[in-house]
CSV table of C-alpha atoms in Angstrom, one decimal:
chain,number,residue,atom,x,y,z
A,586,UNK,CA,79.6,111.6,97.9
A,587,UNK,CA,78.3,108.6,99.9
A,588,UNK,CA,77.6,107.0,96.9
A,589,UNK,CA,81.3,107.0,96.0
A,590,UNK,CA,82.1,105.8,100.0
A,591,UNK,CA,80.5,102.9,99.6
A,592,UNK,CA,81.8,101.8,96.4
A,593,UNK,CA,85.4,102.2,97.9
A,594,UNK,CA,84.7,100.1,100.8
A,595,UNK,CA,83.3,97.5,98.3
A,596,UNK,CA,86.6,97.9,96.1
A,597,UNK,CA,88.5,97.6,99.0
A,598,UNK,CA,86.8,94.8,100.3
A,599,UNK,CA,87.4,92.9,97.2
A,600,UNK,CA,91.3,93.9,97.1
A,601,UNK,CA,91.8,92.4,100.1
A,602,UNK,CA,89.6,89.3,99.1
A,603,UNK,CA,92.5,89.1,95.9
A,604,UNK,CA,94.8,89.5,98.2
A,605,UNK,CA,93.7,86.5,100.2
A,606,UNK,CA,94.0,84.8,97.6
A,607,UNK,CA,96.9,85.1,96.2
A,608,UNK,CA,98.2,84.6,99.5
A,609,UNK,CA,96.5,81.4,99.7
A,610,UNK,CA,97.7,80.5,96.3
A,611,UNK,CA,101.4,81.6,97.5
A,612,UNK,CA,101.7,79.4,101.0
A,613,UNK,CA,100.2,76.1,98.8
A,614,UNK,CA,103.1,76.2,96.3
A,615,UNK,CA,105.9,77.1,98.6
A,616,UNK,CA,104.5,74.0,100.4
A,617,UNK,CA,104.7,72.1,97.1
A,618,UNK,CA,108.5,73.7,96.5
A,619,UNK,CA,109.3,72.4,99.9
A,620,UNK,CA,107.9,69.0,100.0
A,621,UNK,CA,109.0,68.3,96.5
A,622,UNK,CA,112.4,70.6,96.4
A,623,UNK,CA,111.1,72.0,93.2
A,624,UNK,CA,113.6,75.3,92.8
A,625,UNK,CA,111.1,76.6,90.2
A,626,UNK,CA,107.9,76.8,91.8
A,627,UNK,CA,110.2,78.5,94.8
A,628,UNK,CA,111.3,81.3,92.5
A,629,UNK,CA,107.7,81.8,91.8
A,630,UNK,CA,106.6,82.3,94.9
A,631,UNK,CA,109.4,84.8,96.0
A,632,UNK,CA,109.0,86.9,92.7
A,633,UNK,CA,105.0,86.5,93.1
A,634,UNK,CA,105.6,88.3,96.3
A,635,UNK,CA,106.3,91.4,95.2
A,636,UNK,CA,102.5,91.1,93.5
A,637,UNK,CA,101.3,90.6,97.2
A,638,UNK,CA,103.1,93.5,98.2
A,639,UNK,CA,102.2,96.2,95.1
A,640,UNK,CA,98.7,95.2,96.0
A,641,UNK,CA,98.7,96.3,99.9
A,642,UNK,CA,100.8,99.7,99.0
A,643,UNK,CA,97.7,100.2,96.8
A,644,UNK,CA,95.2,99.0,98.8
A,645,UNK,CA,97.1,101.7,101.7
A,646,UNK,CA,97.1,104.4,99.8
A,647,UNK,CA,93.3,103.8,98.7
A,648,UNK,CA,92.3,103.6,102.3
A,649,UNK,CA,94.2,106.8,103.6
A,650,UNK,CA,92.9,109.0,100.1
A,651,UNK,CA,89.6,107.6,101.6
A,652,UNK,CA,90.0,108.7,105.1
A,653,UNK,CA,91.2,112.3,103.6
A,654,UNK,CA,89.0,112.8,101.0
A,655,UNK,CA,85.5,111.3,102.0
A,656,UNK,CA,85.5,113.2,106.0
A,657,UNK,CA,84.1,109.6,107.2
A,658,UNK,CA,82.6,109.2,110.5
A,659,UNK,CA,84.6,107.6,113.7
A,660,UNK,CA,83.1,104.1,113.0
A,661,UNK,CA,83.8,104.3,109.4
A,662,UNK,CA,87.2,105.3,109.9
A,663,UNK,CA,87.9,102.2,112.5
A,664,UNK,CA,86.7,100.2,109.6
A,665,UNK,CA,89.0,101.6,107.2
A,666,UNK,CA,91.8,101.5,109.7
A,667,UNK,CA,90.7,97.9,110.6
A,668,UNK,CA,91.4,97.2,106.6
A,669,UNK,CA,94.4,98.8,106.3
A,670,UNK,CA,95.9,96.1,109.5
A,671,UNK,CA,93.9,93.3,107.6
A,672,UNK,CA,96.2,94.6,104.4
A,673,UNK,CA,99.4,94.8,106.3
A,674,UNK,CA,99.0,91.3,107.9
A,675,UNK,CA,98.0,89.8,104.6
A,676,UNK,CA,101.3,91.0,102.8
A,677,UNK,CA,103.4,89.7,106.0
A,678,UNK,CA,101.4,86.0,105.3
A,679,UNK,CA,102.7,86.3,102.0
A,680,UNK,CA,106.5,87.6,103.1
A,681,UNK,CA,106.0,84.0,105.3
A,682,UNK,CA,105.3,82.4,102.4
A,683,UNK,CA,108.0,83.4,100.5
A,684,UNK,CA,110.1,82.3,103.7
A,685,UNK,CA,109.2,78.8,103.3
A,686,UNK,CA,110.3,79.0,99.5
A,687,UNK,CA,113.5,80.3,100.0
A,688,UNK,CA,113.9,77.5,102.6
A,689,UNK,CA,113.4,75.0,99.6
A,690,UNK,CA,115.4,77.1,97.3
A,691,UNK,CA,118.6,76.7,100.0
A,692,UNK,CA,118.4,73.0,100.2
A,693,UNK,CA,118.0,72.5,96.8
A,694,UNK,CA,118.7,69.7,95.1
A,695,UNK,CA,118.3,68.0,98.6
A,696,UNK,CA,114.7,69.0,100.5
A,697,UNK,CA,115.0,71.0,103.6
A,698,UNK,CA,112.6,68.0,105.5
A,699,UNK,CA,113.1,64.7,105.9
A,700,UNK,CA,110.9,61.7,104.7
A,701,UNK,CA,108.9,61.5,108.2
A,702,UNK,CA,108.0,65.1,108.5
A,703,UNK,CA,106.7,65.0,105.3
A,704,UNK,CA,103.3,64.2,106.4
A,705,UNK,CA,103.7,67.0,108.8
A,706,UNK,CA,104.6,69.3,106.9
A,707,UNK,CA,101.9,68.9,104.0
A,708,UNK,CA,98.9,69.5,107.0
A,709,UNK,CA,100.4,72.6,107.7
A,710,UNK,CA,100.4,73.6,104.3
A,711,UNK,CA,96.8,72.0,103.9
A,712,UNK,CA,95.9,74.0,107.1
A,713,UNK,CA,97.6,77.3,105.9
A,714,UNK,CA,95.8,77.0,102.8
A,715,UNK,CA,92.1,76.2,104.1
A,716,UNK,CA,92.8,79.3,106.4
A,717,UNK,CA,92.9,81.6,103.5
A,718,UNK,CA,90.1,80.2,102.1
A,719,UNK,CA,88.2,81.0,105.0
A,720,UNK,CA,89.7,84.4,105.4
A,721,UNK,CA,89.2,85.5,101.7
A,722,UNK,CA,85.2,84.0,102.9
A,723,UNK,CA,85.1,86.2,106.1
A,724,UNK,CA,86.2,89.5,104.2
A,725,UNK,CA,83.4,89.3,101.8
A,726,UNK,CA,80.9,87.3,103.5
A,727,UNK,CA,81.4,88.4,107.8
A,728,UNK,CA,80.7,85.7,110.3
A,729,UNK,CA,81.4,84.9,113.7
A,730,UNK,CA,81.2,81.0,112.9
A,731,UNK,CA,83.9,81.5,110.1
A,732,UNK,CA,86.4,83.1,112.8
A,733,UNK,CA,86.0,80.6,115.2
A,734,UNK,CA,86.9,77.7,112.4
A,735,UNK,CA,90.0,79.7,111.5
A,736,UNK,CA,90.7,80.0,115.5
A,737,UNK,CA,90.3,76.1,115.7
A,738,UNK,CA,92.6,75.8,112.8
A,739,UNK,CA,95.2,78.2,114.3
A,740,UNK,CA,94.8,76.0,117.5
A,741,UNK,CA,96.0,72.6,115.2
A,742,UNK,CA,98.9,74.5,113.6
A,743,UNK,CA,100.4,75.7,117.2
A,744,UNK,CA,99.6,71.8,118.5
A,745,UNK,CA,101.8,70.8,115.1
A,746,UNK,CA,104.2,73.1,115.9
A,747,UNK,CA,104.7,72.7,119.5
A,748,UNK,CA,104.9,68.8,118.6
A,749,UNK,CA,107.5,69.5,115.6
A,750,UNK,CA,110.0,71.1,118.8
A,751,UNK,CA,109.5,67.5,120.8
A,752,UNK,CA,110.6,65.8,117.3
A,753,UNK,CA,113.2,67.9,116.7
A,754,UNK,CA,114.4,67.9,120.4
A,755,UNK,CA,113.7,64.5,121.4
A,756,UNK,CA,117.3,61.9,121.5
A,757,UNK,CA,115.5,60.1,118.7
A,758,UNK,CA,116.2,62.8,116.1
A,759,UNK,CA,118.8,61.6,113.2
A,760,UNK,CA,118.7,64.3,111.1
A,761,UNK,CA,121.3,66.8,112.5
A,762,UNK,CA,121.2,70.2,113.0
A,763,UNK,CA,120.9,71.4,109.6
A,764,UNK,CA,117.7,69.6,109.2
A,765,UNK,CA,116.8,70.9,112.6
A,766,UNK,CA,117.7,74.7,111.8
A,767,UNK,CA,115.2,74.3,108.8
A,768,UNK,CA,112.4,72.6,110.7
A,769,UNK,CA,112.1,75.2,113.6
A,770,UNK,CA,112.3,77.9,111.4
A,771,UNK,CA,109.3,76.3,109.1
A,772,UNK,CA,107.7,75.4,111.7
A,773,UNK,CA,107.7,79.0,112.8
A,774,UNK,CA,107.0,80.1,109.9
A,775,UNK,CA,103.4,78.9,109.4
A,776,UNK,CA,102.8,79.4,113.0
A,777,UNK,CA,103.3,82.9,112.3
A,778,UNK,CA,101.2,82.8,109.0
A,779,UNK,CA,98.1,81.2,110.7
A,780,UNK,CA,98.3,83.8,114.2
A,781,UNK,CA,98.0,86.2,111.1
A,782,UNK,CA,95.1,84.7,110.0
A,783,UNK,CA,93.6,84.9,113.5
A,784,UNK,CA,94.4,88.4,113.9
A,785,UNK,CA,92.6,89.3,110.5
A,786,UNK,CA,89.4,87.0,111.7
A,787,UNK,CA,89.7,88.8,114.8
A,788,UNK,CA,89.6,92.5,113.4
A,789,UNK,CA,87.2,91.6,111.5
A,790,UNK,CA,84.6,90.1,114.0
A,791,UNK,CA,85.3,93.4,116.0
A,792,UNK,CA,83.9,95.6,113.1
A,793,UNK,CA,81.2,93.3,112.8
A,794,UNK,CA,80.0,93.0,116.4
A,795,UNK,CA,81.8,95.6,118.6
A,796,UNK,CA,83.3,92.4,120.4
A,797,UNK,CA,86.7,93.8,122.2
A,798,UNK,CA,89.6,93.0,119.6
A,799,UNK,CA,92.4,91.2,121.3
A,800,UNK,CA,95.6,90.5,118.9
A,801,UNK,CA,97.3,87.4,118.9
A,802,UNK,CA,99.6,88.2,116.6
A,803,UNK,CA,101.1,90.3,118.9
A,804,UNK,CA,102.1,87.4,121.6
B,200,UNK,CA,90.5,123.5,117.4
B,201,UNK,CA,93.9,123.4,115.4
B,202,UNK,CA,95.9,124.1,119.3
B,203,UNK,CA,94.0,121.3,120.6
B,204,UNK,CA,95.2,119.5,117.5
B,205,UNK,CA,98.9,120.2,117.5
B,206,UNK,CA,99.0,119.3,121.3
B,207,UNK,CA,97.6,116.0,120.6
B,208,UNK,CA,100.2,115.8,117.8
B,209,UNK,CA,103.2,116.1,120.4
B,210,UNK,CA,101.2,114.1,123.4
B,211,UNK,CA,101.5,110.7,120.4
B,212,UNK,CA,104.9,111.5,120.1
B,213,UNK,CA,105.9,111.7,123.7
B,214,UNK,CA,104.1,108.8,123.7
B,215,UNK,CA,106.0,106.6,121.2
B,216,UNK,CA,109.4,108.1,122.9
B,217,UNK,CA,108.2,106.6,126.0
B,218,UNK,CA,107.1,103.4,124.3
B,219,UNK,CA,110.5,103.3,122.2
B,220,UNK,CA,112.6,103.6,125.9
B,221,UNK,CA,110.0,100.7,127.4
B,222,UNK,CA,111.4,98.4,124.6
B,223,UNK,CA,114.8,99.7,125.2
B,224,UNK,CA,114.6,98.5,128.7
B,225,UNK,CA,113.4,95.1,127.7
B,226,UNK,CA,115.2,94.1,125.5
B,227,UNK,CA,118.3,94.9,127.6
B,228,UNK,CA,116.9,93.3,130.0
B,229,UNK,CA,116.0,90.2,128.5
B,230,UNK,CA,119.4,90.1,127.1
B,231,UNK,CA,120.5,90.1,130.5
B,232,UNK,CA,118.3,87.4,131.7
B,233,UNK,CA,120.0,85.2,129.0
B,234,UNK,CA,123.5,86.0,129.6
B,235,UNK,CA,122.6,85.4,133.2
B,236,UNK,CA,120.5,82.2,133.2
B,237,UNK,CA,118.4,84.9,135.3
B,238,UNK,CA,114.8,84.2,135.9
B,239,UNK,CA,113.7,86.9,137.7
B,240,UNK,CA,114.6,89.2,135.1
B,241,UNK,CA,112.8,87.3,132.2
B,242,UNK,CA,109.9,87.0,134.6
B,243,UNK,CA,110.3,90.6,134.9
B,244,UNK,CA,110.5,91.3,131.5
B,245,UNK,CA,108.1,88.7,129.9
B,246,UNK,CA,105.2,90.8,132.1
B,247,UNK,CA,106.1,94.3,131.5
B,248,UNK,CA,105.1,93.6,127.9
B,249,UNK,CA,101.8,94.0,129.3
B,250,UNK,CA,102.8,97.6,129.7
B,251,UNK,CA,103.7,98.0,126.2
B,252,UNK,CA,100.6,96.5,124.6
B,253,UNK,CA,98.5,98.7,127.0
B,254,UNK,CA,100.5,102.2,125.5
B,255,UNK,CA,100.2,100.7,122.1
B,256,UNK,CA,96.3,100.2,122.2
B,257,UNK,CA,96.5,103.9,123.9
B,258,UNK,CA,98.5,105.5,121.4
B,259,UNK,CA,95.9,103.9,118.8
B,260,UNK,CA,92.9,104.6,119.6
B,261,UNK,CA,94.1,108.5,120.5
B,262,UNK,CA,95.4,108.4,117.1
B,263,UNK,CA,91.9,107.0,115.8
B,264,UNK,CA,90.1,109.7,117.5
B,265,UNK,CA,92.2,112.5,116.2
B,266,UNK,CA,91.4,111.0,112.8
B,267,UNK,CA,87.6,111.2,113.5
B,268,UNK,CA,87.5,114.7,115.3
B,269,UNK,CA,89.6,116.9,114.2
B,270,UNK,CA,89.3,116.1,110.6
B,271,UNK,CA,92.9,116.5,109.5
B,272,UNK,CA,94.3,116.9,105.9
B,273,UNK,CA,95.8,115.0,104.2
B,274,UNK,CA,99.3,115.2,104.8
B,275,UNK,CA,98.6,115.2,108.6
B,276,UNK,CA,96.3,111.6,108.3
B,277,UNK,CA,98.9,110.8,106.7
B,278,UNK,CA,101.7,111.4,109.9
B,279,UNK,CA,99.2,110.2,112.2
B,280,UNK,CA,98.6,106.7,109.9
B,281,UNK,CA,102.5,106.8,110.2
B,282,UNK,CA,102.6,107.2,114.5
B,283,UNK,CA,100.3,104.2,114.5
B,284,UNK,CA,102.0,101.5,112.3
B,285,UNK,CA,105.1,102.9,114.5
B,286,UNK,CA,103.2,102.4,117.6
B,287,UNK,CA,102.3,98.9,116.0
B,288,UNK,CA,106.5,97.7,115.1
B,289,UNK,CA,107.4,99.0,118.7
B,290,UNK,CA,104.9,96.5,120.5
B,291,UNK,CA,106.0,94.1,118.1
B,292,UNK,CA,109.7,94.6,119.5
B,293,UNK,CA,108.2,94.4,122.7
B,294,UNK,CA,106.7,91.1,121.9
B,295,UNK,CA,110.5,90.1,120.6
B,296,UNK,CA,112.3,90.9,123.8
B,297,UNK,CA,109.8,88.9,125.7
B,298,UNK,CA,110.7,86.3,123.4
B,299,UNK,CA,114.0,86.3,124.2
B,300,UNK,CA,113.5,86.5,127.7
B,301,UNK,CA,111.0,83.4,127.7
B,302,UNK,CA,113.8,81.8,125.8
B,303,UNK,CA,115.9,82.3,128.9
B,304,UNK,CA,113.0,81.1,131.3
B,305,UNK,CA,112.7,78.1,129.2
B,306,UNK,CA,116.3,76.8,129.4
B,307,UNK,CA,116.5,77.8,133.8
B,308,UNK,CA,118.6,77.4,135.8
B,309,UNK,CA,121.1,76.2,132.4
B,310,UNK,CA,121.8,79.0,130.0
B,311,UNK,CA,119.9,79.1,126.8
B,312,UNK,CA,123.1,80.1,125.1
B,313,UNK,CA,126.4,78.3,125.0
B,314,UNK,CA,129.4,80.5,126.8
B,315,UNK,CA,131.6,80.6,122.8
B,316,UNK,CA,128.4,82.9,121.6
B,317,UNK,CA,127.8,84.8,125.1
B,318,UNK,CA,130.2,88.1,123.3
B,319,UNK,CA,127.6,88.0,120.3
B,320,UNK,CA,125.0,88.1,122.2
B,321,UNK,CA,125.9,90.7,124.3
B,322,UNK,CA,126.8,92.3,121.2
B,323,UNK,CA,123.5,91.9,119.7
B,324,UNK,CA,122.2,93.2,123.0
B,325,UNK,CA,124.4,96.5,122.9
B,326,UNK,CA,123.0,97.0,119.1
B,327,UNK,CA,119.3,96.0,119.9
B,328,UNK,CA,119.6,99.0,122.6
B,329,UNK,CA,121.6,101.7,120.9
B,330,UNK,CA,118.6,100.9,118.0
B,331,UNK,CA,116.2,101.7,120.4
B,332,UNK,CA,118.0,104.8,122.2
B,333,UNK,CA,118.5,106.6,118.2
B,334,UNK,CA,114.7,105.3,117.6
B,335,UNK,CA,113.7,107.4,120.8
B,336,UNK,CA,116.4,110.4,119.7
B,337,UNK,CA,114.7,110.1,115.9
B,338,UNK,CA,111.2,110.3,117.0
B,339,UNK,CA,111.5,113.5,118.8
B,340,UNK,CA,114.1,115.0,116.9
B,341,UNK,CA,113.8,114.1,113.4
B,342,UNK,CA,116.8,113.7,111.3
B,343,UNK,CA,118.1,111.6,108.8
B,344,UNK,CA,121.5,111.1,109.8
B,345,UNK,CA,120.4,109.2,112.9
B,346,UNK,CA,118.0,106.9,110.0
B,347,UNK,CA,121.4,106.3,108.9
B,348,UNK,CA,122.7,105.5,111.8
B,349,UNK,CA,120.5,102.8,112.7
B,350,UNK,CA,120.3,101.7,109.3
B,351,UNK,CA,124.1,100.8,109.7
B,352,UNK,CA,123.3,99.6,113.6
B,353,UNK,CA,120.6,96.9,111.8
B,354,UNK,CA,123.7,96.3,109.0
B,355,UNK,CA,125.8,95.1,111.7
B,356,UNK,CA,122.9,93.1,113.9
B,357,UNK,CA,122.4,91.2,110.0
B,358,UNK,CA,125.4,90.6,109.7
B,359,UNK,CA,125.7,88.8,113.0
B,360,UNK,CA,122.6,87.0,112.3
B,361,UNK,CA,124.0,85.4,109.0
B,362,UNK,CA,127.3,84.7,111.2
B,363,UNK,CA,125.5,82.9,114.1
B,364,UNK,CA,124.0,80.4,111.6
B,365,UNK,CA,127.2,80.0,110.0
B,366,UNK,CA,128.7,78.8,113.4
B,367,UNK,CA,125.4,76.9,114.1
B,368,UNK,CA,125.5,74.7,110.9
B,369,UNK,CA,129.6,74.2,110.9
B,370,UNK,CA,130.6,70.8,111.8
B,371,UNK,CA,132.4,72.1,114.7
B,372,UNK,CA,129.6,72.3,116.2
B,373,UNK,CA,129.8,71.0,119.6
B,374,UNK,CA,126.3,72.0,121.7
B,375,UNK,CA,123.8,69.7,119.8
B,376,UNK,CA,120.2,70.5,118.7
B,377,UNK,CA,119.2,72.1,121.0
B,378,UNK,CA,121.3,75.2,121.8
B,379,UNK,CA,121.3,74.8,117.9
B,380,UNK,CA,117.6,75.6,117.9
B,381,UNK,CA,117.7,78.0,120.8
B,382,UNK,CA,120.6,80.5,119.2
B,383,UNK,CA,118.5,79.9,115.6
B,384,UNK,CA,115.5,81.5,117.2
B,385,UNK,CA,117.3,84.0,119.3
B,386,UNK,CA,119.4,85.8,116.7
B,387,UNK,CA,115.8,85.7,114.6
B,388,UNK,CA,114.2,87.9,117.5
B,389,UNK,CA,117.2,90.2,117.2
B,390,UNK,CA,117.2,90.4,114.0
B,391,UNK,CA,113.6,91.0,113.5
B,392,UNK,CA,113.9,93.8,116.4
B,393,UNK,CA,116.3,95.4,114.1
B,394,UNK,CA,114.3,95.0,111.2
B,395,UNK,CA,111.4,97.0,113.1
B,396,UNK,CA,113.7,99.7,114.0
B,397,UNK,CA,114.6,100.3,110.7
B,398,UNK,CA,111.1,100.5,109.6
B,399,UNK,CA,110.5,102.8,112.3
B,400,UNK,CA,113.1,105.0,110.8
B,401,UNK,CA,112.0,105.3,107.7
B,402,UNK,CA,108.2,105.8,108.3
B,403,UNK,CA,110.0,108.8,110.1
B,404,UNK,CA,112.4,110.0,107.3
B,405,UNK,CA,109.4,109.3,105.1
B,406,UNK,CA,107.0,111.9,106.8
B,407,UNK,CA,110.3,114.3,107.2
B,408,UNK,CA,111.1,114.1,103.9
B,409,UNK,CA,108.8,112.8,101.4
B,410,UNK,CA,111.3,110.2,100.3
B,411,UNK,CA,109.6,107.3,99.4
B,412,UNK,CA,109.1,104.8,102.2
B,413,UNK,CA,110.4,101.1,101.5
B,414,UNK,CA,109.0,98.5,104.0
B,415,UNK,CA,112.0,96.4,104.8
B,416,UNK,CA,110.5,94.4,107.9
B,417,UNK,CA,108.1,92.8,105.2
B,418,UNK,CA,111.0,91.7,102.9
């Protein structure tokens, strides 16, 4: 019976490891779509969405057959509860994903962001990226050191986004509203996706060290 | 042991009807304190989120320990797993309305939104709280008419939405990027309120019925 516990937890430890990345895999070629207007990549990350999403139904319905089936302990059960959040914030990262493509799929032919955001625009997806990478790291190998590098990375992509606002409010701006619209959204966008990341770095430090869990995402 | 059970099982719904009025009163509120330009009222609002997080965390963690004590079935971890991702969408509305309402700070003593959208967004307003007063009605009187009702109620708040960017991006648009920006980020809280509403109601109809449940907040 414990036997079969434990290989759960490892299975779904490792789902939500794929699922990292493959949202990882989803937020760097929406980026690519939107720097490059390239409509095709931007259907594939929509449609590869629903991947994203099959896998944290399944991942759900593995964790609460767990909680039914296997009687688990209190702390065991804030674990499997803890991965069952982790699951649901993963396959909103990848919903935010599939926002930025469908930004690039709107503008096409043209590119929802103009020549000097560009720059911009590819750190954030750099940033987005290298927080999956850390996540997908955390899930299978916890430490506190990893969740404080995705916190300082959360802290660049809220600096980016608060200065994106300036840009895009300041009298200097030439791009009109259209190009405005698109830019706060984006920017909001990956702000969203990295607080995600936090919250998942977050819950899982908690289960590691009892540390009070205090969600971000949520503010 | 099963009494003790069943009472905790009507305490977690009292307890989301009372979290489900809280939002009700916020976001009313903070549509208020945009209509007004008022201040005090998205002060007001913007700090009793506080009070929702706190009866979110509550209404968690007595759902987690009914989970580890009285060792429900399936079907029942299954209802409570369903209380606490409601639990989790209402603070997230909560977290919406104070976005609105920091919107309105932002832009004081000036109004964030200019007076040719003030009917929508009282209209948005009106629909954001009728959503919450059927989510409140739903939770302690399940019934899937009223799912349908606020399926239609988000319907309307959509189709709003897609209208409000319409008038945004025409090029008879007169109030520049920024109220541009501001009523582009508004109608998204609204609409994402809605979104959670609906989800609400069909995690309900779900555990009433058995009908599959379809996540549309994540879409």
């Amino acid at each position: 019976m414990r036997d079969l516990f434990q290989e759960e937890l490892v299975a779904i430890n490792s789902d939500i490891s794929q699922m990292a990345e493959l949202v990882g895999k989803a937020i760097n070629k929406a980026t690519e779509s939107l720097l490059f207007a390239d409509r095709e990549i931007a259907e594939r990350v929509i449609e590869s969405d629903i991947l994203i999403n099959d896998l944290a139904s399944v991942l759900d319905e593995r964790c609460t057959t767990l909680i039914a089936k296997q009687q688990p302990v209190a702390a065991e059960i804030r674990s499997i509860l803890g991965s069952m959040r982790i699951a649901t914030s993963m396959e909103r990262m990848g919903d935010l994903a599939a926002h930025v493509a469908k930004s690039a799929r709107l503008r096409y032919p043209a590119r929802a962001v103009p020549d000097e955001l560009v720059e911009t625009f590819t750190t954030l997806g750099h940033l987005a990226e290298e927080l999956t990478q850390q996540l997908s790291k955390l899930v299978t190998n916890p430490d506190v050191t990893l969740a404080q590098i995705i916190q300082k990375a959360d802290d660049r992509v809220d600096a980016i986004h608060r200065e994106l606002f300036r840009i895009v409010l300041s009298p200097d701006w030439q791009h009109g509203v259209e190009a405005a619209v698109d830019v706060t959204l984006l920017s909001r966008y990956y702000e969203r996706f990295a607080d995600h990341a936090v919250s998942i770095a977050r819950r899982i430090v908690h289960v590691l060290t009892g540390e009070p869990y205090i969600d971000t995402v949520l503010h």
